[in-house]
Short mmCIF file of C-alpha atoms in Angstrom, two decimals:
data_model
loop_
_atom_site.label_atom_id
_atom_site.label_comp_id
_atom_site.label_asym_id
_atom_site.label_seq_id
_atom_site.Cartn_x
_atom_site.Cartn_y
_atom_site.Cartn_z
CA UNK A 1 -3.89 30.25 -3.75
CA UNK A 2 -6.96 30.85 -2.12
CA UNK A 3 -9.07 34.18 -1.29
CA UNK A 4 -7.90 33.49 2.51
CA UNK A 5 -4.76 33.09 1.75
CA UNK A 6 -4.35 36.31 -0.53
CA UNK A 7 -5.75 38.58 2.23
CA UNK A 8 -3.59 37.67 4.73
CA UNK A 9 -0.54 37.82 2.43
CA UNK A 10 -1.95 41.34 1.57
CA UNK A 11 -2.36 42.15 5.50
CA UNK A 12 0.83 40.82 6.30
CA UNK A 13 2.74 43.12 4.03
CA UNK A 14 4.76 46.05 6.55
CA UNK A 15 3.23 48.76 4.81
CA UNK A 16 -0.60 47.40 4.19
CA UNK A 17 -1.57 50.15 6.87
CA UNK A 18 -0.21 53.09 4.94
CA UNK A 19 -1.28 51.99 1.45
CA UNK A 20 -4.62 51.45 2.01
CA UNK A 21 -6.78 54.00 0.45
CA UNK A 22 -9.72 55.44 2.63
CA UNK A 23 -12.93 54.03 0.89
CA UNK A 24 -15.98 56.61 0.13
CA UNK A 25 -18.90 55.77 1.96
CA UNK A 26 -21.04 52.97 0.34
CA UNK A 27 -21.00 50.13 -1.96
CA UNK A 28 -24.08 51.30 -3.82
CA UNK A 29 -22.45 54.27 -5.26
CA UNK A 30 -21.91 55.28 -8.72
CA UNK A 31 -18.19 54.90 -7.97
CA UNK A 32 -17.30 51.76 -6.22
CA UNK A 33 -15.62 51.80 -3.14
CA UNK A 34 -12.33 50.77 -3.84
CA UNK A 35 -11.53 54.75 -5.18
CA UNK A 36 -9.61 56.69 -2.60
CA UNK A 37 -11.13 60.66 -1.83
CA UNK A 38 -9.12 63.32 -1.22
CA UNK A 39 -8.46 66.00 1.68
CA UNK A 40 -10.98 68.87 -0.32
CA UNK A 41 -13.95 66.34 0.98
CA UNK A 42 -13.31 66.91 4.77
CA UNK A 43 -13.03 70.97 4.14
CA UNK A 44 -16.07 70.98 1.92
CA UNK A 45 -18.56 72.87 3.87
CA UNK A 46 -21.78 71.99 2.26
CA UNK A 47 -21.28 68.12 1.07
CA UNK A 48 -24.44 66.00 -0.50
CA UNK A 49 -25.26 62.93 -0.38
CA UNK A 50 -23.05 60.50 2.11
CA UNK A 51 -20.15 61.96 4.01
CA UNK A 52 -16.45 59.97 4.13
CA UNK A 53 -15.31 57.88 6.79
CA UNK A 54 -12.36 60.42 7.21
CA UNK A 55 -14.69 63.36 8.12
CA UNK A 56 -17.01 61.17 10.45
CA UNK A 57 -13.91 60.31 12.69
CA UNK A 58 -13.03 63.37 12.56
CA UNK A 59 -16.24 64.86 15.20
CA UNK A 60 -14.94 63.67 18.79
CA UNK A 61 -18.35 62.24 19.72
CA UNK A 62 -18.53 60.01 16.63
CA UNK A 63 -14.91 58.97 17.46
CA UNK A 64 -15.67 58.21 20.78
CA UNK A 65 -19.14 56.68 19.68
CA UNK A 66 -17.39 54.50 17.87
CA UNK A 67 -14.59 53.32 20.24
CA UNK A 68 -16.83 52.36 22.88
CA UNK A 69 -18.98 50.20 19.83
CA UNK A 70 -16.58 48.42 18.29
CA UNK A 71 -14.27 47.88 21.52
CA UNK A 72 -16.68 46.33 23.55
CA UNK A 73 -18.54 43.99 21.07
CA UNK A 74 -14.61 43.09 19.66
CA UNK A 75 -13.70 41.95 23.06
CA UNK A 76 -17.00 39.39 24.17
CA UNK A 77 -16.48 35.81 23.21
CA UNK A 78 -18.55 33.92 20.19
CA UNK A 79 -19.64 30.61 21.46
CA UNK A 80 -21.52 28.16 19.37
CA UNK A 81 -25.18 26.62 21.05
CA UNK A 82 -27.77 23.90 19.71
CA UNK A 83 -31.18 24.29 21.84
CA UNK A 84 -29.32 26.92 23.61
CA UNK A 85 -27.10 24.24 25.15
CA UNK A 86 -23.52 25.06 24.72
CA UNK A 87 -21.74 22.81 22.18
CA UNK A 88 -18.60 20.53 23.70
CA UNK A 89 -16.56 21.03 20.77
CA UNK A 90 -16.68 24.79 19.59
CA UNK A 91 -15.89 25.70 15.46
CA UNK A 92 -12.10 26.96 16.04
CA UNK A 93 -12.39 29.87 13.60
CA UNK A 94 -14.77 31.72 16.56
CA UNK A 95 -11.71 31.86 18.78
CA UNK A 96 -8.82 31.84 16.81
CA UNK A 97 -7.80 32.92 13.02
CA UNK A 98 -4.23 31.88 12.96
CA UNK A 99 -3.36 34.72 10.49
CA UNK A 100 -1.68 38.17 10.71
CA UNK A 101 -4.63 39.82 12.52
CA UNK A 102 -6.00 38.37 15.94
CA UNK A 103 -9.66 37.22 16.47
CA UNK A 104 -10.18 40.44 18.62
CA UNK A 105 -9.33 42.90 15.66
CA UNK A 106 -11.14 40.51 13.22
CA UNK A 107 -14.21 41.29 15.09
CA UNK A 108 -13.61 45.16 16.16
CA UNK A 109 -13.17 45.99 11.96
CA UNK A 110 -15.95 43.60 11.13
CA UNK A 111 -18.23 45.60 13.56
CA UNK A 112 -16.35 49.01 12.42
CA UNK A 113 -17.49 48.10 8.77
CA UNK A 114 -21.59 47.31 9.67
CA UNK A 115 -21.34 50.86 11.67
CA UNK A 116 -20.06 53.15 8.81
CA UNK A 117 -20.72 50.91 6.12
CA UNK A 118 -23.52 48.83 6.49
CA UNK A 119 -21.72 45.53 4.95
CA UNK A 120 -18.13 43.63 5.71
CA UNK A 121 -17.03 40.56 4.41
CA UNK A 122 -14.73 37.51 5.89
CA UNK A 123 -12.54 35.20 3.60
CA UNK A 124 -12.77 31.85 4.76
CA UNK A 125 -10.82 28.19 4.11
CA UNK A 126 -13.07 25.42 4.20
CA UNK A 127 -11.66 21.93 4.56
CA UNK A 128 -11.98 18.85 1.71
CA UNK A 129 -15.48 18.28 3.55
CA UNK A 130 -16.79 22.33 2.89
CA UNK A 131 -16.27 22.76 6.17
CA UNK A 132 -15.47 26.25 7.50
CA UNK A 133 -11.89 26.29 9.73
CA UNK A 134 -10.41 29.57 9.00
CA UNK A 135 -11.57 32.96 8.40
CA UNK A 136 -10.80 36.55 8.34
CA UNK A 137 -11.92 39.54 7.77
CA UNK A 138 -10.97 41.33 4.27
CA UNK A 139 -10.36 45.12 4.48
CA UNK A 140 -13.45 47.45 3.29
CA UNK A 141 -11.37 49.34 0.55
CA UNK A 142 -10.30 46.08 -1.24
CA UNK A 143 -13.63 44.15 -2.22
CA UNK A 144 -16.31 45.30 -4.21
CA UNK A 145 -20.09 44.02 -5.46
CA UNK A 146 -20.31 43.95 -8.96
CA UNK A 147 -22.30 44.90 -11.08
CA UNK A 148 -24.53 41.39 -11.06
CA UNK A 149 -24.45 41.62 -7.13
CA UNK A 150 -21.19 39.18 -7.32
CA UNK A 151 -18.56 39.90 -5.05
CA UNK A 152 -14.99 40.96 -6.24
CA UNK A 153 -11.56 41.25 -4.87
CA UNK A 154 -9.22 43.40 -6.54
CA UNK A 155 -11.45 43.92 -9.58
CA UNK A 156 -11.89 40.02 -10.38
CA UNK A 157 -15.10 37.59 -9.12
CA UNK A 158 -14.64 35.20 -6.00
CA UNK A 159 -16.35 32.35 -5.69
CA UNK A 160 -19.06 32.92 -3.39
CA UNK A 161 -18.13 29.45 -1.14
CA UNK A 162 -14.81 31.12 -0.17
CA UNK A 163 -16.32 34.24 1.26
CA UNK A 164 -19.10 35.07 3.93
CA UNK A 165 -20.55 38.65 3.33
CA UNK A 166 -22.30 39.98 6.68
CA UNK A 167 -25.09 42.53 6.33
CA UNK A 168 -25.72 45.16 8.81
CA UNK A 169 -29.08 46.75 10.37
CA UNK A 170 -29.10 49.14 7.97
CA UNK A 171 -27.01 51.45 5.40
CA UNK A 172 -24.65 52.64 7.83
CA UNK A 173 -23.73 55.85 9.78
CA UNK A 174 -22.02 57.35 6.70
CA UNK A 175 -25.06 57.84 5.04
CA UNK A 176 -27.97 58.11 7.78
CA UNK A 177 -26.12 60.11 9.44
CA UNK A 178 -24.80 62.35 7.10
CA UNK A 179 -26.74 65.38 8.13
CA UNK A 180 -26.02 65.28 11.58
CA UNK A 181 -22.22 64.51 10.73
CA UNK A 182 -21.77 67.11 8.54
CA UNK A 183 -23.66 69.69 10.94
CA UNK A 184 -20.94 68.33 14.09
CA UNK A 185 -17.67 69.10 11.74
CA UNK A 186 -19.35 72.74 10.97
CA UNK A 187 -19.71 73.38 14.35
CA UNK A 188 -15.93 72.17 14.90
CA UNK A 189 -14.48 74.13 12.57
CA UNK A 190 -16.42 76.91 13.43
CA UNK A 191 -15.09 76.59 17.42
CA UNK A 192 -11.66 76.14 16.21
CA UNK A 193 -11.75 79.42 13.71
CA UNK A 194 -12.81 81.18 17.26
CA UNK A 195 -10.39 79.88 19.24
CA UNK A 196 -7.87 81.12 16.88
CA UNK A 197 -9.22 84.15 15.95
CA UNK A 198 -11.71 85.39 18.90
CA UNK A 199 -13.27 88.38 17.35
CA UNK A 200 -14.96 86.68 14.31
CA UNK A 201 -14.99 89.89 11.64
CA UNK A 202 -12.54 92.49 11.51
CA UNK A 203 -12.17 95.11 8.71
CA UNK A 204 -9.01 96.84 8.31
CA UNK A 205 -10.40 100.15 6.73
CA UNK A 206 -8.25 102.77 4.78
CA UNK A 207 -8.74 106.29 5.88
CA UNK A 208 -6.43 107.89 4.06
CA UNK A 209 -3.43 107.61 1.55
CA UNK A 210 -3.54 106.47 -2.12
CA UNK A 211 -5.80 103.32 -2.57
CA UNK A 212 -4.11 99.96 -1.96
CA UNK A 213 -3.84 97.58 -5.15
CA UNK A 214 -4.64 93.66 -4.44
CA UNK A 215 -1.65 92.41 -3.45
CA UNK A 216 -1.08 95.21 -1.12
CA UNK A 217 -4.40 94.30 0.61
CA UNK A 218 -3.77 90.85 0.60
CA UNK A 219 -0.19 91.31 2.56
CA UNK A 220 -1.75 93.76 4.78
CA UNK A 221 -4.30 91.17 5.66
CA UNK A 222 -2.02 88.28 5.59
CA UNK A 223 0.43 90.70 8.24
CA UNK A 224 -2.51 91.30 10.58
CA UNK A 225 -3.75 87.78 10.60
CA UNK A 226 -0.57 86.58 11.49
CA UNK A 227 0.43 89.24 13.84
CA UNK A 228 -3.21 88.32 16.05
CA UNK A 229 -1.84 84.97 16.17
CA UNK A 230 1.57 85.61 17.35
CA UNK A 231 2.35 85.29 21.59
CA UNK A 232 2.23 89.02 21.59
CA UNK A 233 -1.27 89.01 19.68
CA UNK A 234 -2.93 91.09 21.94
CA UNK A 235 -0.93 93.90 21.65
CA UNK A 236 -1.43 95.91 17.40
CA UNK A 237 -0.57 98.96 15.43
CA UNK A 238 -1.58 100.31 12.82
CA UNK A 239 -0.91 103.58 11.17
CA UNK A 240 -2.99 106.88 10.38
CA UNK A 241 -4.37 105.69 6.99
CA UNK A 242 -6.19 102.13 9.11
CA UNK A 243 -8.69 102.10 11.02
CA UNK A 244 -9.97 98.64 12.83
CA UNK A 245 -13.43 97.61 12.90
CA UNK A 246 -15.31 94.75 14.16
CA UNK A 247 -18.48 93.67 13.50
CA UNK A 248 -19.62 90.94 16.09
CA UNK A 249 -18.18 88.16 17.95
CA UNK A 250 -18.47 84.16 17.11
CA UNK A 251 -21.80 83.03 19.16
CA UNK A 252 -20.79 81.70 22.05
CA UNK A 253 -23.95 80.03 22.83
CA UNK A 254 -24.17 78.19 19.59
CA UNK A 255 -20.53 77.01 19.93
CA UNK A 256 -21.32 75.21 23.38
CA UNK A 257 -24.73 74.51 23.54
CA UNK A 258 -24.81 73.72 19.85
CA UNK A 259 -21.65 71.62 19.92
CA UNK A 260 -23.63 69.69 22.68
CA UNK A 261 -26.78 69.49 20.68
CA UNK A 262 -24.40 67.90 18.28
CA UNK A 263 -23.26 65.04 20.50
CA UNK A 264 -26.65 64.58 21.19
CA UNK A 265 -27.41 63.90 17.63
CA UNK A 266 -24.35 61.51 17.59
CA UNK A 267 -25.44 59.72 20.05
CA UNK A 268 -28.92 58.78 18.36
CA UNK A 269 -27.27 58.28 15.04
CA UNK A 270 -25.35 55.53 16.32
CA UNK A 271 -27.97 54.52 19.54
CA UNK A 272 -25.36 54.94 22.04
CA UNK A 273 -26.84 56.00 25.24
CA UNK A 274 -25.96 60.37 25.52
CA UNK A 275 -24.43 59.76 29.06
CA UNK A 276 -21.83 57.11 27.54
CA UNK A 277 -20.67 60.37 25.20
CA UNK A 278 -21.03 63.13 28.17
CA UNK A 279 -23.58 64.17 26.30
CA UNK A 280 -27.14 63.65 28.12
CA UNK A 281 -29.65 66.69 27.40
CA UNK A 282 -29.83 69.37 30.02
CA UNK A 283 -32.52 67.77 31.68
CA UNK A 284 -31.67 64.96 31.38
CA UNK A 285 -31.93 62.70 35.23
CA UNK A 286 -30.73 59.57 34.08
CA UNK A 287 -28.35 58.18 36.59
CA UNK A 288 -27.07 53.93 36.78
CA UNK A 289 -26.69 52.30 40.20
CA UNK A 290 -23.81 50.53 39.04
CA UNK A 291 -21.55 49.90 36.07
CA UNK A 292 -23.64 46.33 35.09
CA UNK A 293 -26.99 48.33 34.99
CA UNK A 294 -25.36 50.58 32.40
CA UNK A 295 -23.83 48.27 30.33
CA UNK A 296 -26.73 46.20 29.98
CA UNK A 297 -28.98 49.08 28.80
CA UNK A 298 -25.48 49.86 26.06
CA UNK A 299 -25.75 46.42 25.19
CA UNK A 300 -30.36 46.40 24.37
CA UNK A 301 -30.02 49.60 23.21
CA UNK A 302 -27.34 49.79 20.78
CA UNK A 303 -24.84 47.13 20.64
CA UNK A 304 -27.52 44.51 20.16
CA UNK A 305 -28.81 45.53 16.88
CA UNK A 306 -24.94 45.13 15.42
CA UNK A 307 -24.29 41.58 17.57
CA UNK A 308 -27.63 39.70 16.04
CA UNK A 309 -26.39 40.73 12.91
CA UNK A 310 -23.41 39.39 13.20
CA UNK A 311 -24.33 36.10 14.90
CA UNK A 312 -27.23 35.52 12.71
CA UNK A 313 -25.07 35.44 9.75
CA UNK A 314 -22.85 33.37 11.51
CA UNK A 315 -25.45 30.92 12.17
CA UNK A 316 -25.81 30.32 9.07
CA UNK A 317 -25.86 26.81 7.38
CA UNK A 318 -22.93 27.81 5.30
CA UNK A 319 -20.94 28.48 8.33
CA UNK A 320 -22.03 26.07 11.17
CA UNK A 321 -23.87 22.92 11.03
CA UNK A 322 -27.71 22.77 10.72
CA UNK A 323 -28.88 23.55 13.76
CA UNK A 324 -26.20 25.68 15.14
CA UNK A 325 -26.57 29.07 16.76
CA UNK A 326 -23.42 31.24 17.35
CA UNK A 327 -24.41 33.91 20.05
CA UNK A 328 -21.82 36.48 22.13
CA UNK A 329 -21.18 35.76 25.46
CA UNK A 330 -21.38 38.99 27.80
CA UNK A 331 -20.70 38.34 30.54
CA UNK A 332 -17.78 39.88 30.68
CA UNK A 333 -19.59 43.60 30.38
CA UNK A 334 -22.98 42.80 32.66
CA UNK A 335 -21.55 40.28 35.23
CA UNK A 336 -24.92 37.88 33.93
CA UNK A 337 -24.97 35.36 30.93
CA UNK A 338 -28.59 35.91 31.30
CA UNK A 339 -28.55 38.27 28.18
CA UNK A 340 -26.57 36.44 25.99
CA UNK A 341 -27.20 37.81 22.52
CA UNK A 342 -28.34 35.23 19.75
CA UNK A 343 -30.56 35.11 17.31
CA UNK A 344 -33.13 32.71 16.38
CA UNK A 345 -31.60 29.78 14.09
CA UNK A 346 -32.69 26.38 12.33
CA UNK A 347 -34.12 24.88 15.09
CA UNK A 348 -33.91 21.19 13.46
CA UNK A 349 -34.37 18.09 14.95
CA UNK A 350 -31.44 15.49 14.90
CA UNK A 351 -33.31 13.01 13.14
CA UNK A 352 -34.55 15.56 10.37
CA UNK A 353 -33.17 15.14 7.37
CA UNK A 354 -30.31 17.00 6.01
#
């Protein structure tokens, strides 16, 4: 049984979505990425080094960053060219994949993996003559390099004809972006903690009585907290011996200006234009006549970067004859073919030889 053949088997399965174990961030770690993290990463407020996919999707703007990404490159046609010319008879893997998982999704993970991860890899089924008719995309968490740069699925070697690994533009959002990341969940947390609790720091001080042991303090603590929570929140007690202080209220300006500072910071992290997150700087006058003029600046400005990669690995000789150029057709999202994205490819003459 082939690698192709394993992956859909394995994607097939009814419970492949639940089982899957969220991968850390990149393939270059000390711990490869087929380990699974656990919940204490997304609550750890002071995280080094790259954060986890879980914690990323986890800051609206990032969520919706990525939506908007992966949705709209997922959804544009692959077409193959030779001297730009379209070709008469197209490769059949672009537009269909005949497996468990449609062409569209194929593409949205592939371009889900180059955004967090920097890397993703297809499986592919090549026929008696090497060439490629069938391929797929293999889920992040279950391939691995190894430790001589080979490729491995499920701990064991492939054989590097069978799958086509697609780099990205650069190490991925998980760990370029880390900083900013981690600096949006803060603020999150810090705007939910407010909107549960408004007055940030309150003392319950003892006046009077004997002196409360731990646990006493802890229930008295655990009573108020939950009583300020409660329908009837607004309305307290508390007896002789307590006296309520505050000291200070949660910074309103840093929740809302700095959550939007955040966005902002999302949105050059992953090169989406601010105004596609609602997040354009105060000052910002940037206004589109229309929906094309806007989606052509999304597509120059960051979808392009993500489409050449793909298409120039697709172009390859290993996955379309010498010669060939795959590009994306978009049409669909700027009402013009004039800004097809491809990438420059073998340009060879027919008579060269092979």
């Amino acid at each position: 049984m082939g690698l192709l053949s394993t992956v859909r088997d394995a994607l097939a399965l009814p419970s492949a979505a639940f089982s899957q174990p969220v991968g850390i961030a990149s393939p270059w770690g000390d711990s490869n990425h087929l380990l699974p993290i656990t919940g204490t990463e997304i609550l750890r407020d002071r995280e080094t080094g790259p954060v986890s996919r879980r914690l990323a999707m986890s800051v609206p703007a990032l969520a919706r960053a990525r939506r908007l990404i992966v949705g709209s490159i997922a959804r544009l046609p692959l077409e193959a060219t030779r001297g730009g010319e379209l070709l008469d008879e197209q490769p059949r893997w672009l537009s269909r994949t005949d497996g468990p998982v449609s062409p569209f999704h194929r593409m949205l993970w592939t371009v889900d993996d180059l955004m967090f991860y920097g890397w993703s890899l297809w499986a592919l089924e090549r026929d008696a003559a090497g060439i490629v008719i069938a391929a797929d995309r293999v889920p992040f968490d279950l391939w691995a390099f190894g430790h001589d740069g080979s490729i491995t699925y499920g701990g064991e070697p492939v054989d590097s004809r069978s799958v086509c690994l697609i780099p990205g533009v650069d190490e991925g959002v998980l760990i370029d972006g880390a900083t900013p990341i981690r600096h949006a969940a803060d603020l999150g947390r810090s705007a939910a903690r407010a909107a549960r609790t408004p007055i940030a720091h309150t003392e319950l001080h003892q006046t009077g009585g004997a002196p409360l042991n731990n646990k006493e303090i802890s229930d008295l603590v655990s009573g108020w907290i939950a009583a300020r929570r409660s329908p009837d929140g607004a309305v307290s007690y508390t007896n002789p011996s307590i006296e309520v202080k505050t000291h200070g209220t949660f910074d309103s300006t840093l929740l809302v200006e700095g959550r939007a500072a955040a966005a902002v910071d999302i949105a050059r992290v992953t090169g989406i234009p601010s105004v596609m997150l609602d997040a354009a700087a105060a000052d910002s006058t940037m206004r589109y006549s229309n929906v094309d003029a806007r989606n052509t600046e999304f597509i120059d400005y960051c979808l392009a970067p993500l489409m050449a990669a793909i298409t120039a690995r697709l172009g390859m000789d290993d996955m379309v004859p010498r010669g060939t150029a795959i590009r994306f057709n978009v049409e669909d999202l700027t009402g013009t073919s004039l800004t097809d994205v491809d990438t420059p490819d073998d340009n060879y003459p027919e008579e060269s030889p092979s």
